[in-house]
Coordinates of C-alpha atoms in Angstrom, one line a residue:
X10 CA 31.4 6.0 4.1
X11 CA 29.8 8.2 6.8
X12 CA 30.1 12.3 4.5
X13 CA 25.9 11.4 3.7
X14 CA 25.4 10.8 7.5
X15 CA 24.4 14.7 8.5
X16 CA 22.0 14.7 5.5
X17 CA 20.6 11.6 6.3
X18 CA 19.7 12.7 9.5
X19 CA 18.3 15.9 8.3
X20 CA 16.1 13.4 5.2
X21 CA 14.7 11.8 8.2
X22 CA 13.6 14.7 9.8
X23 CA 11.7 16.0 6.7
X24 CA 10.1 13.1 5.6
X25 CA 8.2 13.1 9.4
X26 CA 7.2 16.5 9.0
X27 CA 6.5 15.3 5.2
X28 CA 4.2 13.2 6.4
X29 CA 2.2 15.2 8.9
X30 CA 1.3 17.4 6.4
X31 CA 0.1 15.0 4.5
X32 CA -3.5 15.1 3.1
X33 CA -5.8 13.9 3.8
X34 CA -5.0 10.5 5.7
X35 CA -7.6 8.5 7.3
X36 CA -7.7 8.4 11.0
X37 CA -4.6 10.4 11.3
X38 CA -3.9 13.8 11.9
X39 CA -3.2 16.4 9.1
X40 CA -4.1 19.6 7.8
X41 CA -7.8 19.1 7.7
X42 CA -8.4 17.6 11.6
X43 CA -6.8 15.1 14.1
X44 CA -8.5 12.0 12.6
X45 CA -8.8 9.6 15.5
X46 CA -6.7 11.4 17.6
X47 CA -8.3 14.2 19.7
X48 CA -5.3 14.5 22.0
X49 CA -3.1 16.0 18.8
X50 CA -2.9 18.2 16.6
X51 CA -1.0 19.4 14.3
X52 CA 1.2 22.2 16.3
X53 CA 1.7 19.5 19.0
X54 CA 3.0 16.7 16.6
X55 CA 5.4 20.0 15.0
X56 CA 6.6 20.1 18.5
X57 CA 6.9 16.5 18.7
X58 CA 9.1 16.2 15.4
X59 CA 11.5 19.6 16.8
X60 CA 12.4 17.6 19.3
X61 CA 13.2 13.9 16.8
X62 CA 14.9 16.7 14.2
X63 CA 17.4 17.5 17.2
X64 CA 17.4 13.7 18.5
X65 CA 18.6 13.0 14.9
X66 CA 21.2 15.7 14.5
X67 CA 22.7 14.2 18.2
X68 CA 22.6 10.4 17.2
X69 CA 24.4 11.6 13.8
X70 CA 27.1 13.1 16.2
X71 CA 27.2 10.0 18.3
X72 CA 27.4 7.3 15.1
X73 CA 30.4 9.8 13.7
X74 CA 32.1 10.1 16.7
X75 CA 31.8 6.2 17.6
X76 CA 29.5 6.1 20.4
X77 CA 28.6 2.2 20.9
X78 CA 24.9 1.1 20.5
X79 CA 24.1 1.1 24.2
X80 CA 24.6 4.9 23.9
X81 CA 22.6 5.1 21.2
X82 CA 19.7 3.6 22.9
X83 CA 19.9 6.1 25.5
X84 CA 19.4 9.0 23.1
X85 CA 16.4 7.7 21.9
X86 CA 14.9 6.9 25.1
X87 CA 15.7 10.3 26.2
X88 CA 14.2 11.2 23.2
X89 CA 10.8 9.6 23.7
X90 CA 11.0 11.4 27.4
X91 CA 11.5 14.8 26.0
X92 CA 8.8 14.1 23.3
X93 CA 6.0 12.9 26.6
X94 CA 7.2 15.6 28.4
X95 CA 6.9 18.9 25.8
X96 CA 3.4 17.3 24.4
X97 CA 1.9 15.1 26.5
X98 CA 2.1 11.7 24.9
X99 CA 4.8 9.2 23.5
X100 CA 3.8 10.4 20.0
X101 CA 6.5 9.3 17.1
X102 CA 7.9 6.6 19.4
X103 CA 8.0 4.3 16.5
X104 CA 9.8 6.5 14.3
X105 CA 12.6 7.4 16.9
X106 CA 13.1 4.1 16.6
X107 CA 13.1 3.3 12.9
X108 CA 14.5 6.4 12.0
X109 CA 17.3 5.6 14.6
X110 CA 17.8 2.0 12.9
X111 CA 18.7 3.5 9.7
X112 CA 20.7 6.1 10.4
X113 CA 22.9 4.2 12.2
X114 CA 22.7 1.1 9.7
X115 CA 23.7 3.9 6.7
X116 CA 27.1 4.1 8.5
X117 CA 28.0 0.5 7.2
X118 CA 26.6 0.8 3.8
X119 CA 28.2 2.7 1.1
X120 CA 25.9 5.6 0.0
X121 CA 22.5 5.0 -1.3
X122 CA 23.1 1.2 -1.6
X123 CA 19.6 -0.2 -0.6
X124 CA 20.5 -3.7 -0.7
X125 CA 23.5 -3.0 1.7
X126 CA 21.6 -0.6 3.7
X127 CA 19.1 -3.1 4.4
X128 CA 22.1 -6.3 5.5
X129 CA 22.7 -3.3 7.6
X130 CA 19.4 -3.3 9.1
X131 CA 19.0 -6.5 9.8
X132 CA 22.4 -6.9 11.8
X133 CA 21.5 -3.5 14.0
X134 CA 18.4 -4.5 14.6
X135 CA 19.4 -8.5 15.5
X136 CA 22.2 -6.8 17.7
X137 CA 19.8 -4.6 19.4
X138 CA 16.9 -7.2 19.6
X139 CA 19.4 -9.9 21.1
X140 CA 22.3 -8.3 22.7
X141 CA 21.5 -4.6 24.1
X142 CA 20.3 -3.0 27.2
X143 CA 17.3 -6.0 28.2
X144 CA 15.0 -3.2 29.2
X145 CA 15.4 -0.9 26.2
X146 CA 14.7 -4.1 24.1
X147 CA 11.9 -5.3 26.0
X148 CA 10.2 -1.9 25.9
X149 CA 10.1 -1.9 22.3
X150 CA 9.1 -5.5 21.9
X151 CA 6.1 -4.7 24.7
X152 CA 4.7 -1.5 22.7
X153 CA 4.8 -2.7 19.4
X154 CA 3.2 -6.1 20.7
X155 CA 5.9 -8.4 19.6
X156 CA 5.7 -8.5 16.0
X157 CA 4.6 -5.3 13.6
X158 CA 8.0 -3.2 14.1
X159 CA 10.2 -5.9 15.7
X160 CA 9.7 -8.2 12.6
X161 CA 10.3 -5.3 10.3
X162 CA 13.2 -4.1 11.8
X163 CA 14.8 -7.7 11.9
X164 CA 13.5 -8.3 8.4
X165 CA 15.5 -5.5 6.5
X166 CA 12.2 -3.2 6.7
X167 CA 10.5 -4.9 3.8
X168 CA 7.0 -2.3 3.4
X169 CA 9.9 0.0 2.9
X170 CA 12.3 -1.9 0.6
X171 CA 10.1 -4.2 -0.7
X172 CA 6.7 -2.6 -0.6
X173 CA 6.5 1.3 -0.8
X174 CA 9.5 2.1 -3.0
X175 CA 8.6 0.1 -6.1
X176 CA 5.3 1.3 -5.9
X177 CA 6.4 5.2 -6.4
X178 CA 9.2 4.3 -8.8
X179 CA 6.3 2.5 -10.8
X180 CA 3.6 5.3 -10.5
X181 CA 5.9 7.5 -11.9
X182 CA 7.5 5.7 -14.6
X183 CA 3.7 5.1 -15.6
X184 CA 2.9 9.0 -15.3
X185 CA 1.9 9.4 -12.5
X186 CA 3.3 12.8 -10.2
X187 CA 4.7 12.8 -7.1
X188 CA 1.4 13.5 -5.6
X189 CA -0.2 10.1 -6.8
X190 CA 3.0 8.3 -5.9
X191 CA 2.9 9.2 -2.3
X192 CA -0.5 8.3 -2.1
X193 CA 0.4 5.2 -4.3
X194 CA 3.0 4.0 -1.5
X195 CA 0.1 5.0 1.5
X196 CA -1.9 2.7 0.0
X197 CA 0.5 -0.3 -0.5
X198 CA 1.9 0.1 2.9
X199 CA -2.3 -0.1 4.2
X200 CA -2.2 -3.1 3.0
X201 CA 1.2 -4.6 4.1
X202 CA 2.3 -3.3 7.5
X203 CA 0.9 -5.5 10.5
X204 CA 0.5 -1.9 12.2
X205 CA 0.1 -2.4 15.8
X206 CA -1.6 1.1 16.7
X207 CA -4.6 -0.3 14.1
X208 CA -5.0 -4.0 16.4
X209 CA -5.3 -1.4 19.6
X210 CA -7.6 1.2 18.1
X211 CA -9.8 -1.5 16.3
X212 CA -8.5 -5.0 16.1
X213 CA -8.4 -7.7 13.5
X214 CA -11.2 -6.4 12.1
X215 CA -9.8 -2.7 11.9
X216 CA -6.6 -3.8 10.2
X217 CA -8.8 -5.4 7.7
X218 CA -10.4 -2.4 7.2
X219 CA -7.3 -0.6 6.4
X220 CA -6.0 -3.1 4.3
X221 CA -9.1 -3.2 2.0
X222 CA -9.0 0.5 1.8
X223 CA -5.6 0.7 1.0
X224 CA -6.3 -1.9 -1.8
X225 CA -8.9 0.5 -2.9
X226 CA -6.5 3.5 -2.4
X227 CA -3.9 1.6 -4.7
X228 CA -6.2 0.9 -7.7
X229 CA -8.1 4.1 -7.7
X230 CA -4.5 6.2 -7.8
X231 CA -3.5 3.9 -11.1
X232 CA -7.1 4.3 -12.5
X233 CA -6.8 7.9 -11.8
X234 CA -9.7 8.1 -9.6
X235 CA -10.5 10.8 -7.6
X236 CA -8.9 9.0 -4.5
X237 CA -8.7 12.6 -2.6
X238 CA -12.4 12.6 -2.0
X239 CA -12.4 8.6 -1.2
X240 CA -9.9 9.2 1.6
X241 CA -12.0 12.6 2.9
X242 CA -15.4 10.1 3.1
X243 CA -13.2 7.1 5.0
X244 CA -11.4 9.5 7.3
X245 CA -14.9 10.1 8.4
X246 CA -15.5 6.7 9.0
X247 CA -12.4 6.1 10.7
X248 CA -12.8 8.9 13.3
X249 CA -16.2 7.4 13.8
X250 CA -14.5 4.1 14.5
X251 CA -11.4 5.9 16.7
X252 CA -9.1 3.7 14.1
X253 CA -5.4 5.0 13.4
X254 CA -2.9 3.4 11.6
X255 CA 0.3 5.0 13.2
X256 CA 2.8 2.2 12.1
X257 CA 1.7 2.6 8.1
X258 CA 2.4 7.0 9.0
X259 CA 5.9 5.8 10.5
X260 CA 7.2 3.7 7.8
X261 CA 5.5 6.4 4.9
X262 CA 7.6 9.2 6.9
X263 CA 10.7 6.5 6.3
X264 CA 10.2 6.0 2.8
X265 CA 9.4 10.1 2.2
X266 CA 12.4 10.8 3.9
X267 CA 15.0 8.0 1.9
X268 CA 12.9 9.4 -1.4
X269 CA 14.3 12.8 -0.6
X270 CA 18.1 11.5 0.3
X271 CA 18.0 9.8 -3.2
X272 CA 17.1 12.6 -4.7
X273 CA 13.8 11.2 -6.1
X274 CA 11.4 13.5 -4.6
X275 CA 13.1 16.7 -6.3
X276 CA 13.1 14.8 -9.2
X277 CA 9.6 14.2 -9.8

């Protein structure tokens, strides 16, 4: 039950660095600028993601070898202090953590079961919300500002289950390429995630924003508008606003990364 783990973990790693390069993306960085971030760039978040790649590749060894959850944890927290010391800030916090949940939830679901992998989910993330290290808990529950990832996490991940993998599966069955499907599930998860770097950068009435323009993003894709050039004029906007949308780039980065352990990505 545990052979796809070492994959898994590298899957993870290329659907973060899948996402970074990523373009364009409004208020994020990628290979055109830094959006609303003028503390990264794209060399700093590479350096950023070296270090999750490894953190990946020693949780796998830890969930193999049957390292409890409490020593888990620590890797990740260790990880996030590697990551703020090589580069400055707690970039891909988040996605420590998420990616972390489901590579250690794919150890109790057979294969590429997504129904079981998400039970899974659910009963880490319960475990870890209820009855792990207090601090570690409370850490997470005081970044992400109580619901956003927390609910997610103890909800099965439904903008990944629910949300962003239907909405490639049906781009492409309607003829769509990979291309418009990944910009498909950006724009469907702009509109679903309760993404907490969005209520800092630019409150209620930022995450509106984002979720209008993802509603946008959605329809023009399946119209086949040109969507490229809508997302270069509201990236604009965006920087002008300093609004981000980090947890919609974390939970894209998850769904890239299960795309390519299933096999889909190659296949479209």
């Amino acid at each position: 039950m545990t052979s796809h783990l070492p994959k898994l973990a590298q899957d993870l790693a290329r659907g973060a660095f899948m996402e970074l390069y990523l373009t364009p993306k409004p208020g994020l960085v990628d290979l055109c600028d830094c959006g609303a971030h003028p503390d990264l760039s794209v060399p700093r978040l590479e350096a950023s993601l070296k270090i999750v790649s490894l953190y990946l590749m020693d949780l796998c060894d830890a969930v193999l070898s049957g390292e409890d959850l409490a020593a888990r944890v620590r890797l990740g927290v260790a990880a996030e202090r590697a990551v703020q010391r090589a580069v400055g800030t707690s970039c891909h916090k988040g996605y420590i953590f998420l990616g972390g949940l489901v590579l250690c939830a794919s150890a109790c679901a057979p294969g590429r079961n997504e129904a079981s992998l998400r039970a899974s989910i659910e009963t880490l993330a319960r475990l870890f919300f209820e009855h792990s290290d207090p601090g570690a808990a409370q850490r997470v529950r005081n970044r992400f500002q109580g619901g956003g990832i927390r609910e997610e996490a103890l909800a099965g991940l439904p903008s990944l289950f629910d949300e962003a993998l239907p909405v490639y599966r049906r781009e492409l069955a309607n003829g769509g390429n990979r291309g418009s499907a990944v910009f498909a599930m950006m724009g469907r998860l702009m509109q679903t995630v309760e993404d907490s770097t969005t209520l800092r950068s630019g409150g209620r009435s930022g995450l509106k924003t984002v979720r209008e323009d993802g509603r946008l993003l959605e329809r023009m894709v399946a119209q086949r508008d040109d969507f490229v050039d809508f997302l270069v004029r509201r990236n604009a906007h965006y920087v002008s606003r300093s609004l981000t949308m980090g947890g919609v780039a974390g939970l894209l980065a998850l769904a890239l990364a299960w795309l390519s352990h299933t096999g889909e990505l190659e296949a479209a």
